[in-house]
Coordinates of C-alpha atoms and ligand atoms in Angstrom, one line a residue:
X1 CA -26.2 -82.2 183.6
X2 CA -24.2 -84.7 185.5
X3 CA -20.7 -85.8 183.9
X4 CA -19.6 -89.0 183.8
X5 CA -15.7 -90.4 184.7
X6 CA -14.0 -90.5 181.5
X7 CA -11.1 -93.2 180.5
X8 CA -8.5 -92.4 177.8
X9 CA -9.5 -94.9 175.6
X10 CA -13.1 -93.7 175.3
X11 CA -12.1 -90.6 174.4
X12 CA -9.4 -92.0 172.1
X13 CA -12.1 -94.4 170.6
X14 CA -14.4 -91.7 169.9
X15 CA -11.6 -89.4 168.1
X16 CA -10.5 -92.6 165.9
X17 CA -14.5 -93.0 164.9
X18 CA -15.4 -89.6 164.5
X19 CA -13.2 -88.6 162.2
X20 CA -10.0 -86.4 164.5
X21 CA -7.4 -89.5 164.2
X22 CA -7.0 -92.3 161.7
X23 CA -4.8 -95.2 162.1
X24 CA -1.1 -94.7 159.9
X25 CA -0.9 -96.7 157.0
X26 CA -4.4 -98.3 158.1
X27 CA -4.9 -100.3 154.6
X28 CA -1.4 -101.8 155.3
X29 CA -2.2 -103.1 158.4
X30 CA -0.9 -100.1 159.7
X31 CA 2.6 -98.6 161.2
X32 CA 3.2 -99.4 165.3
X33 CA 1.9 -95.8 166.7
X34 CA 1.6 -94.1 163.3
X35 CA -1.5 -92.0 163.5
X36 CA -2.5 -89.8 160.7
X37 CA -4.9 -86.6 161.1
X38 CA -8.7 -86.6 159.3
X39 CA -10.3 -83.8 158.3
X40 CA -11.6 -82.8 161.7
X41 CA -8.0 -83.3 163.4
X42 CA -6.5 -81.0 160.6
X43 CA -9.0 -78.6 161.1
X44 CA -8.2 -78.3 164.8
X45 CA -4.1 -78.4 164.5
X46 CA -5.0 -75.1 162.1
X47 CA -6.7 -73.3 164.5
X48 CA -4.4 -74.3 167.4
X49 CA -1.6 -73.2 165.7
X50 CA -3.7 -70.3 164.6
X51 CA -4.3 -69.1 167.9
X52 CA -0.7 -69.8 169.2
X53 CA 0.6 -67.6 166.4
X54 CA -1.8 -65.0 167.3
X55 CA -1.0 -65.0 171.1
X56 CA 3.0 -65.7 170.8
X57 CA 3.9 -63.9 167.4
X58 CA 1.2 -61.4 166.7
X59 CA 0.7 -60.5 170.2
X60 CA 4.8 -60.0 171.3
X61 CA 5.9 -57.1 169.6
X62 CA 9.7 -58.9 169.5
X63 CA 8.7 -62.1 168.1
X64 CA 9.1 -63.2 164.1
X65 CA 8.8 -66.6 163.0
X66 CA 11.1 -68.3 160.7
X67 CA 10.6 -72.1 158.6
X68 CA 13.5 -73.3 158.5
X69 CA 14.6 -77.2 157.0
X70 CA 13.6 -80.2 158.7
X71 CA 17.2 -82.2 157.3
X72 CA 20.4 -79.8 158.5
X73 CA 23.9 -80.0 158.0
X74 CA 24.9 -83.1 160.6
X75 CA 27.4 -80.8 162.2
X76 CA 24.1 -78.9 163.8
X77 CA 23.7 -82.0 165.8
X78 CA 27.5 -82.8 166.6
X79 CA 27.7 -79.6 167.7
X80 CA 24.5 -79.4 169.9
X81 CA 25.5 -83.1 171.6
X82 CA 22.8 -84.6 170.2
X83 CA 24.7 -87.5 167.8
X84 CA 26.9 -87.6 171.2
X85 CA 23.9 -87.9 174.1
X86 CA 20.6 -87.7 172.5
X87 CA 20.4 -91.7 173.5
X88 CA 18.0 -93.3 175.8
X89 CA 18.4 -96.5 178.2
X90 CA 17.3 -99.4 176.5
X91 CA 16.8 -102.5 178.3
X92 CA 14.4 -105.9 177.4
X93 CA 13.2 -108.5 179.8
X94 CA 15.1 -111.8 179.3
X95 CA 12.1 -114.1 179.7
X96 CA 9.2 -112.2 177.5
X97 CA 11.8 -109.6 175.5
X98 CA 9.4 -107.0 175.9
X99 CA 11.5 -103.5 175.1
X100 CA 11.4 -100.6 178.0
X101 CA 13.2 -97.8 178.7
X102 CA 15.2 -98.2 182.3
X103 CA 14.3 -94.2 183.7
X104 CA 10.8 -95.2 182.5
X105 CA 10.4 -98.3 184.6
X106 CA 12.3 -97.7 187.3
X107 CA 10.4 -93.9 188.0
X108 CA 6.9 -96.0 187.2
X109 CA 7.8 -98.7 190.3
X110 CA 10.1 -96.6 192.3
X111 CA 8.9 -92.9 192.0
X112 CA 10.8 -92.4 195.2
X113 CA 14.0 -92.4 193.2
X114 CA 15.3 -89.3 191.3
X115 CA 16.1 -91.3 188.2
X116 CA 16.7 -88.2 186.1
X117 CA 19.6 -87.7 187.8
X118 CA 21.3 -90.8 188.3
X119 CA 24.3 -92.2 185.7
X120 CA 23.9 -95.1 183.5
X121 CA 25.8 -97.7 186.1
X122 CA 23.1 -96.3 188.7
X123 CA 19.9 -97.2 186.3
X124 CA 21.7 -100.3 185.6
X125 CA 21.8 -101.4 189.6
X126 CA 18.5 -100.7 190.1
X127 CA 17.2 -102.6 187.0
X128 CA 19.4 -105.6 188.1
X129 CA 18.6 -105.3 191.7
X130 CA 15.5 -107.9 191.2
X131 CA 13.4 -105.1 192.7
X132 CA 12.0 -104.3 189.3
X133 CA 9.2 -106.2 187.6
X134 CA 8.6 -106.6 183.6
X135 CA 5.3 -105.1 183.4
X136 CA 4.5 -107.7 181.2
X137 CA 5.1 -111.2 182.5
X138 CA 5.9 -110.1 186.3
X139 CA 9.5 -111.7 185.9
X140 CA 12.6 -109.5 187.1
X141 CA 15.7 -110.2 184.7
X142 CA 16.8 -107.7 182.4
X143 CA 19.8 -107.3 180.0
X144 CA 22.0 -104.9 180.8
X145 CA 21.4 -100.9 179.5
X146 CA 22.3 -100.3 176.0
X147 CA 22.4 -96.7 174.9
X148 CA 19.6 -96.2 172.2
X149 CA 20.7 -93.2 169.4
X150 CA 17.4 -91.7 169.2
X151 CA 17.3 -89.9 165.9
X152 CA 16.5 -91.3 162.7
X153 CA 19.5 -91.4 160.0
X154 CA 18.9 -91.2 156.3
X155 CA 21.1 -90.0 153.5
X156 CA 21.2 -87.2 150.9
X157 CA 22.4 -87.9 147.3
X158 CA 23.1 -91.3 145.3
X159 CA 25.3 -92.9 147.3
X160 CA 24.7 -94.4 150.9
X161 CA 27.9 -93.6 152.8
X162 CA 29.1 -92.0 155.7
X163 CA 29.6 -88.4 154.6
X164 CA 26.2 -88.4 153.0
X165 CA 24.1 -89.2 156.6
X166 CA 22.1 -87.1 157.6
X167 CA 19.7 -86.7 160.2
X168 CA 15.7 -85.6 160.9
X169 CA 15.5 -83.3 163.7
X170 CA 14.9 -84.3 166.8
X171 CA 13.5 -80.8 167.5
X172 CA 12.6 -77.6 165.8
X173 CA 14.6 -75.2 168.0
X174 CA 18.3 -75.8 166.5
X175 CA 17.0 -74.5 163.0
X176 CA 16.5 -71.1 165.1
X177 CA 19.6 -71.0 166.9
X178 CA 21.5 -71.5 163.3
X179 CA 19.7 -68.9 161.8
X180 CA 20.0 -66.6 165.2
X181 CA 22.4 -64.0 162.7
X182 CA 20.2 -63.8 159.8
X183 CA 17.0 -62.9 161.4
X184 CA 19.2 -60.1 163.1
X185 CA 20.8 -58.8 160.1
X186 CA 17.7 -59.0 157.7
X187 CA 14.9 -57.8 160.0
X188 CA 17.7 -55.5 161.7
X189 CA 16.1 -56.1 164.9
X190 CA 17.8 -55.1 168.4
X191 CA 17.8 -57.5 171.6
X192 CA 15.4 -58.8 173.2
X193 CA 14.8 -60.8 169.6
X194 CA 12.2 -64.2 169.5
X195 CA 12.1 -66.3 166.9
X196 CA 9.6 -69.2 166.4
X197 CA 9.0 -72.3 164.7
X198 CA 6.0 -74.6 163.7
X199 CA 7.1 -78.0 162.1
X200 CA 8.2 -81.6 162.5
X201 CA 10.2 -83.4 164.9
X202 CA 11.5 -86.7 165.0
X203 CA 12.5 -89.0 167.8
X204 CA 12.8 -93.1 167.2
X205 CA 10.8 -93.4 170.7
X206 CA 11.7 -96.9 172.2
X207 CA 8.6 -96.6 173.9
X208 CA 5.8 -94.9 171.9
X209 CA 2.0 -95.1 172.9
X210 CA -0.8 -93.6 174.7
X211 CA -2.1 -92.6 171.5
X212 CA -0.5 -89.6 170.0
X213 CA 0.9 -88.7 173.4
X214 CA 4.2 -90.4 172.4
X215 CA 5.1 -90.8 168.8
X216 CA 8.1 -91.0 166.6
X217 CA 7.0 -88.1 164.2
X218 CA 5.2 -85.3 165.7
X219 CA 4.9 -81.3 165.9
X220 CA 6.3 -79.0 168.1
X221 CA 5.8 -75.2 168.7
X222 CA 9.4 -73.6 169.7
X223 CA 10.2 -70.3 170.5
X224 CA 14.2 -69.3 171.7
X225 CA 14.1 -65.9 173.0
X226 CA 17.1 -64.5 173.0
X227 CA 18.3 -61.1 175.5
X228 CA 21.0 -59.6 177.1
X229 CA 22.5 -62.1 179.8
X230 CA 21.4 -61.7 183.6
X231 CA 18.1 -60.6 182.6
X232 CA 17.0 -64.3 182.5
X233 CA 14.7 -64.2 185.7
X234 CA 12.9 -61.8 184.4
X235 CA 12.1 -63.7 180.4
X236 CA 11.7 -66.3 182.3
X237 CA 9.0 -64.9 184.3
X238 CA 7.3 -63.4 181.4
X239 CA 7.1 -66.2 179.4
X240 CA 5.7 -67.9 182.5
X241 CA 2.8 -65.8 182.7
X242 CA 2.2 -65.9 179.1
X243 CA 2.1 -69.1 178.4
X244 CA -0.4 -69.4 181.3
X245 CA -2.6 -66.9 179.3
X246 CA -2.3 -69.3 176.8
X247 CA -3.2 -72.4 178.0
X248 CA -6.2 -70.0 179.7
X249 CA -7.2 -68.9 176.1
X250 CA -7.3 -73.2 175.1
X251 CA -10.0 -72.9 177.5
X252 CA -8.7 -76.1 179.7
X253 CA -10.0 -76.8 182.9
X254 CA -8.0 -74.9 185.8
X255 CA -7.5 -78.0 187.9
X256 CA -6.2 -80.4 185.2
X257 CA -3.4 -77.9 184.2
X258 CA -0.3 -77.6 186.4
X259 CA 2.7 -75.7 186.3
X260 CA 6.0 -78.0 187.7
X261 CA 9.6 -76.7 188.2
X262 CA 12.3 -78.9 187.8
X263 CA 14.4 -79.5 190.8
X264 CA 17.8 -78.9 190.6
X265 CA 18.8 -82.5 190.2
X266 CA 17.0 -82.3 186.8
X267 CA 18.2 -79.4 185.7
X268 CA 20.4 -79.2 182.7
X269 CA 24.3 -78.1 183.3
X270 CA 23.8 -75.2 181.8
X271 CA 20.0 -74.5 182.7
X272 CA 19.2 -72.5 185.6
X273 CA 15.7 -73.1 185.6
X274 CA 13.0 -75.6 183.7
X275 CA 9.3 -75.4 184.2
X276 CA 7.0 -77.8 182.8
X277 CA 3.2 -77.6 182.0
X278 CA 1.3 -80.7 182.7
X279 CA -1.6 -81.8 182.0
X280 CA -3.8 -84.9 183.9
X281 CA -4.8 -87.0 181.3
X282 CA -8.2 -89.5 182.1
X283 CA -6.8 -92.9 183.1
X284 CA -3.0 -91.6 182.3
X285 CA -2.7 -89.2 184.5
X286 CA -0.2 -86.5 184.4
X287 CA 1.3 -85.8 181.3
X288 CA 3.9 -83.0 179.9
X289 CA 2.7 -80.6 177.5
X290 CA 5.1 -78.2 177.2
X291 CA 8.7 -77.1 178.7
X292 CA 9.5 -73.7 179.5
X293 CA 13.3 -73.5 180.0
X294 CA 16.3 -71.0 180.5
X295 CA 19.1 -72.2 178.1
X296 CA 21.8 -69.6 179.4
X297 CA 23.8 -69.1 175.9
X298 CA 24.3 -72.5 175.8
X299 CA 23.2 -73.5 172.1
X300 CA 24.5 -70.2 170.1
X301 CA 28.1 -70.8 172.2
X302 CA 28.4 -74.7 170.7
X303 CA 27.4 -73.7 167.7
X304 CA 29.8 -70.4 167.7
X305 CA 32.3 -72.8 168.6
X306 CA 31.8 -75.5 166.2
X307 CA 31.2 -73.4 163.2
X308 CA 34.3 -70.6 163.9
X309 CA 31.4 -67.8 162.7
X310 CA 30.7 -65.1 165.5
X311 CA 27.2 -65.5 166.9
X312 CA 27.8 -62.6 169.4
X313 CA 26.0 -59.5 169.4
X314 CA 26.9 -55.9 170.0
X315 CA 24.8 -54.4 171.8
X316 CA 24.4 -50.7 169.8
X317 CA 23.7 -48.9 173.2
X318 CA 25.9 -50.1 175.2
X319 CA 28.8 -51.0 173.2
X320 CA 29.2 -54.5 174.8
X321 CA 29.7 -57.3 173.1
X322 CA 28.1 -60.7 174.6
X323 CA 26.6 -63.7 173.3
X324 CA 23.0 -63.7 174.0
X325 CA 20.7 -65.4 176.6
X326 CA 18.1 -68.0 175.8
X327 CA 14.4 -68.3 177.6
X328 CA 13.0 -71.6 175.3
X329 CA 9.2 -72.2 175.6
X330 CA 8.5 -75.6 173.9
X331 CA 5.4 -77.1 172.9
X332 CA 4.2 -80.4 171.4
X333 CA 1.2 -79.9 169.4
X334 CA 0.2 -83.2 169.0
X335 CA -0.1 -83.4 173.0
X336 CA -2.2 -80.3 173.5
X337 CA -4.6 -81.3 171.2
X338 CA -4.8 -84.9 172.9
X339 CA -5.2 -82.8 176.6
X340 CA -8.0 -80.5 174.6
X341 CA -9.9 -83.6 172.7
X342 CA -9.6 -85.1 176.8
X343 CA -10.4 -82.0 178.1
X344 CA -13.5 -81.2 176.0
X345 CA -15.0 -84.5 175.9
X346 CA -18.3 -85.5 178.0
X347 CA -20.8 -87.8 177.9
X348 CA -23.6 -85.5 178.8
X349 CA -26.9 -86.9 180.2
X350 CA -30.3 -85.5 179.2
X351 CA -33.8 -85.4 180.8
X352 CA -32.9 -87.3 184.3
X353 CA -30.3 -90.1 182.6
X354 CA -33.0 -91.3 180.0
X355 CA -31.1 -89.8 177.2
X356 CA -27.5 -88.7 175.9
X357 CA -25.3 -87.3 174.6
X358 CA -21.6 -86.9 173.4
X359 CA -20.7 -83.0 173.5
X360 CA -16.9 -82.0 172.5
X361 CA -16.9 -78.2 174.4
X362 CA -14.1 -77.0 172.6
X363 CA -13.5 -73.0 172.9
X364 CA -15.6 -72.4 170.0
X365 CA -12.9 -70.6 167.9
X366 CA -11.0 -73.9 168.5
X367 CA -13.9 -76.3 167.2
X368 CA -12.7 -77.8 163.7
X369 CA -16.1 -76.6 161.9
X370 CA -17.5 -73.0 163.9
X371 CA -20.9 -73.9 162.4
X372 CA -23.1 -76.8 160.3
X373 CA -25.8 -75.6 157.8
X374 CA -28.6 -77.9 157.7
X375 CA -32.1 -78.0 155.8
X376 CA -34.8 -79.1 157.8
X377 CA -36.4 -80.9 155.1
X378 CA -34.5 -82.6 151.6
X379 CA -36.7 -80.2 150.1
X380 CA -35.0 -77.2 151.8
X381 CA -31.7 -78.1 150.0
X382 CA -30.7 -75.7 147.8
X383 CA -32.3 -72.8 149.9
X384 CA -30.0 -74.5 152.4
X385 CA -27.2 -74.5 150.2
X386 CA -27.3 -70.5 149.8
X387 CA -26.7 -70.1 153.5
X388 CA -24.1 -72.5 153.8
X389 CA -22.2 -70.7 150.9
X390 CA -22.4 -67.4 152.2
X391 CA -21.0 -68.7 156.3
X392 CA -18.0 -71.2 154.5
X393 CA -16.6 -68.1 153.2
X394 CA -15.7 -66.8 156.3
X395 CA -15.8 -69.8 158.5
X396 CA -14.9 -73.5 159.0
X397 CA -18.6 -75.1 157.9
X398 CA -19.7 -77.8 157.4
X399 CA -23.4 -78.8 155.0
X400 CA -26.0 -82.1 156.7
X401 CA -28.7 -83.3 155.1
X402 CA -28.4 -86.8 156.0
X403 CA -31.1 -87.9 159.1
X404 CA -33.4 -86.4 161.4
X405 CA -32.8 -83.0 162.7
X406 CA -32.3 -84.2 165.9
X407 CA -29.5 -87.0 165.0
X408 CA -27.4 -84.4 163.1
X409 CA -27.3 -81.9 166.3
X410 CA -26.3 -84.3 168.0
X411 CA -23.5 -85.7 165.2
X412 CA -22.2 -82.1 165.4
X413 CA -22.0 -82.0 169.5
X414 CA -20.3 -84.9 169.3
X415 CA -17.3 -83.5 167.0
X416 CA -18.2 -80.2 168.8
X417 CA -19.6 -77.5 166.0
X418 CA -20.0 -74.9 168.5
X419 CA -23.5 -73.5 165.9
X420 CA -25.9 -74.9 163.8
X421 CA -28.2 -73.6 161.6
X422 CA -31.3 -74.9 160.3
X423 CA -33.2 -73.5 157.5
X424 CA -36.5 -74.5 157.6
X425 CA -40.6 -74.0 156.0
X426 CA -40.5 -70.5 157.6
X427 CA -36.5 -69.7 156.2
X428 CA -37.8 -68.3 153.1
X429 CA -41.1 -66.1 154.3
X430 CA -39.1 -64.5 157.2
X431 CA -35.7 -64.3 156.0
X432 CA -34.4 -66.1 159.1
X433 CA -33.1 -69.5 160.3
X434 CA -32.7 -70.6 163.7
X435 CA -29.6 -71.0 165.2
X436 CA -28.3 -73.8 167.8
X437 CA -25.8 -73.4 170.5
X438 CA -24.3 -76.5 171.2
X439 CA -23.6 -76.1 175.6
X440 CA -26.9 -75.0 176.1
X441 CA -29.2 -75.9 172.8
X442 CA -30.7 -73.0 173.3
X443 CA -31.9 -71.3 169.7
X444 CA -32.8 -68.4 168.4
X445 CA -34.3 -67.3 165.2
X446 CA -31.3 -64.8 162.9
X447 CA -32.1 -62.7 160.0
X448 CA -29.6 -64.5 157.1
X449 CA -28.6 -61.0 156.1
X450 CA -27.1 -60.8 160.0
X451 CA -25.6 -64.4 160.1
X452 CA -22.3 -63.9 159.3
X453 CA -22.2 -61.1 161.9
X454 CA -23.9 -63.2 164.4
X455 CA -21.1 -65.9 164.3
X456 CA -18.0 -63.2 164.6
X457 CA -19.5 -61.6 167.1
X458 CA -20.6 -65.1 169.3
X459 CA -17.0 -66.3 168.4
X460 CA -15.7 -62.8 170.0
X461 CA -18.4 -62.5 173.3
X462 CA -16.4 -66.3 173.9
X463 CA -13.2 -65.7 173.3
X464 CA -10.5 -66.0 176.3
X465 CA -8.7 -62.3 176.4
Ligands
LIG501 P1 9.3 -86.4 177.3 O1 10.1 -86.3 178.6 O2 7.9 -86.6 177.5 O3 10.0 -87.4 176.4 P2 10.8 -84.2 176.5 O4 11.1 -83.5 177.8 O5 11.9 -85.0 175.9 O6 9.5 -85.0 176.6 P3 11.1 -81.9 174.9 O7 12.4 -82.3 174.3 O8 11.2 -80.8 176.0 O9 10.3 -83.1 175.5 O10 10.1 -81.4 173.8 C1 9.2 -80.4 173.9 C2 7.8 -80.9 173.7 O11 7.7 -81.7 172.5 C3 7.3 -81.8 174.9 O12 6.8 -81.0 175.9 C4 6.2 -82.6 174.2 O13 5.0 -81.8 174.2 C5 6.7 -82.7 172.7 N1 7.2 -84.0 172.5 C6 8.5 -84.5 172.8 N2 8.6 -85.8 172.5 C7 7.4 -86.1 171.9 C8 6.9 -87.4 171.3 N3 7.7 -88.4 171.2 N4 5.6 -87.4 170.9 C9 4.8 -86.3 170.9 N5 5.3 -85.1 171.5 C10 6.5 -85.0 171.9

């Protein structure tokens, strides 16, 4: 079963058909890079986050996770530098006015430069230099940088004024650090205390695109884990190794995942050390998912300092008082489930290339349905029906009646049902249907009595421990 090169836009092509991804506001001619979530991309965000929960809450005996508001006080953001510095370089081309962010295009024509670390007046040089070309008309005159305020601004209330802007976070992690005292006090947990966040995040990208890689609403996965200071190596380290265990249990391919520290130069101030998970996209290429970073006590000390309230903690053993460590691992959502739909794609051929097909091998607790119910014949229907009742209420399923037997196992590789079951002329003498595995197609012929059993017990034998 050779596999054949993918390219990002097949892949994205078949999500946008199938059913994963629909076009934002598609019926108003849509929103530039709005993409909305069908029912088989919902279904997979729930059990990604599912199984992130399991492995980073459940499975951490410090961890809690918290919900906390998407709109904050603005003095969150003055306080964490982000109304101050959460800007990007902006620059257009003069002859075609296409838009582009200057580290963007300069690291894309000159990855020889370190452009995280240069200043403003040094991006500027280089864009001016004439060494630079507009990616889209080939010409080589830009304006000069403008600083871009990356986070959208609305208001609360009736009236439209200053002291009633507000913004939508940029990123999930400051509503932790501002709740840092409450968790402590109301769970009366001791240090090392994580706390973690699913939700929205929102970021007025210059440049969005590559699908859902880079948007201007999207989800992250944050967890600050907070300890006493100096043992940061060691969190650091652990959260390392578990969020290798946890890329493992996605199921991605070893050799498109990488693990990339940050050289110094990239390095925050007040961060002594940044790792980055990355992921090598078909036709894109490498691609962050996720940042692992030590924060030192960087966000609880602005905050202590810009709200006058004491974040520090006293430590009951030692008597110390100190204001905790951070180890942050940081995930976008949206972007793992782009590097799985990549990952799991394949256009699979059959019988010596004289047949096909499209096979999504998603980890099969992953899959958006676990398992499709279908009769063999319309006749089988209701008999059908019966079965499909009794596996939806324990698992994602989904009921096909629609086509030949052989079109709907294949419609269901394709969106990557990791069962199917077919009740057919036989079902009702011998009490049994025969199940499908989509990698192999091999079947086997189940009591119905034993079905539900069958698929906990097929979802355990292939789960990543
Ligand atoms: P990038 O350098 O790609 O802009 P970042 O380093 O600014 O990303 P972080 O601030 O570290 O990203 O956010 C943590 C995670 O959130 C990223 O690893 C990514 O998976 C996700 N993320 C950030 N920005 C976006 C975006 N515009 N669209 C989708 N996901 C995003």
């Amino acid at each position: 079963m050779a596999e054949k090169e993918k390219n990002f836009e097949e892949v994205t092509t078949h999500l946008i058909t199938s059913g994963f991804v629909y076009q934002g506001s598609e019926i108003y001619g849509g929103l530039s890079n709005s993409w909305d979530y069908g029912p088989l991309g919902a279904l997979l965000k729930n059990h990604v986050k599912d199984l992130w929960l399991r492995h980073f809450v459940r499975g951490i005996e410090y961890n809690v996770q918290i919900d906390p508001a998407i709109i904050m006080n603005p003095k969150v953001w003055m306080a964490t530098g982000h109304v101050a510095n959460f800007h990007d370089p902006l620059v257009d081309c003069k002859y075609c006015h296409s838009r582009y962010r200057a580290d963007q295009i300069i690291h894309e024509q000159k990855p020889e430069l370190d452009v995280d670390g240069m200043t403003q007046d040094q991006l500027n040089d280089v864009m001016q230099s004439g060494e630079i070309l507009c990616p889209s008309c080939g010409k080589h005159e830009f304006t000069p940088i403008r600083q871009f305020q990356m986070m959208f601004k609305t208001f609360i209330g009736v009236t439209e004024d200053k002291q009633s802007e507000v913004y939508l976070r940029p990123e999930t992690a400051q509503g932790i650090f501002i709740n840092f005292k409450n968790v402590l006090r109301t769970t009366r947990r001791k240090l090392p205390v994580g706390i973690v966040d699913i939700g929205k995040a929102f970021r007025n990208e210059i440049t969005p695109g590559n699908f859902t890689f880079r948007t201007r609403e999207f989800e992250q996965m944050e967890i600050e884990f907070f300890f006493k200071p100096g043992e940061d190596d060691k969190w650091f380290e652990f959260y390392k190794e578990n969020c290798k265990s946890f890329v493992e249990k996605l199921g991605l391919r070893e050799e498109k995942v990488r693990f990339r520290d940050h050289e110094p130069a990239e390095l925050a101030f007040y961060s002594k050390a940044t790792t980055d998970i990355e992921y090598d996209f078909p036709t894109m290429g490498w691609g962050e998912l996720m940042g692992i970073a030590c924060r030192s006590d960087y966000d609880l000390g602005r905050h202590m300092e810009s709200s006058s309230q004491d974040l520090t903690y006293l430590d009951p053993e030692t008597n110390e008082k100190y204001i905790p460590h951070v180890v942050e691992p940081s995930f976008g959502l949206d972007r793992l489930m782009l590097a799985l739909c990549c990952d799991a794609y394949e256009v699979e051929s059959l019988k010596d290339g004289a047949d096909s097909r499209i096979v999504m091998h998603f980890a099969p607790e992953l899959a958006p349905y676990t398992v499709a119910v279908m009769p063999l014949s319309n006749k089988l229907v209701d008999e059908a029906k019966k079965v499909f009742d009794q596996v939806r209420v324990d698992y994602d399923a989904i009921f096909d009646t629609t086509g030949s037997i052989g079109k709907r196992y294949r419609r269901e590789d394709a969106i990557g049902t990791p069962l199917c079951v077919c009740y057919d002329f036989d079902s009702a003498n011998d009490g049994c249907v025969t199940v499908r595995e989509r990698d192999s197609m091999a079947q086997e012929r189940i009591a119905i009595a034993d079905l539900n059993e069958y698929i906990h017990k097929f979802l355990k034998k292939n789960q990543v421990k």
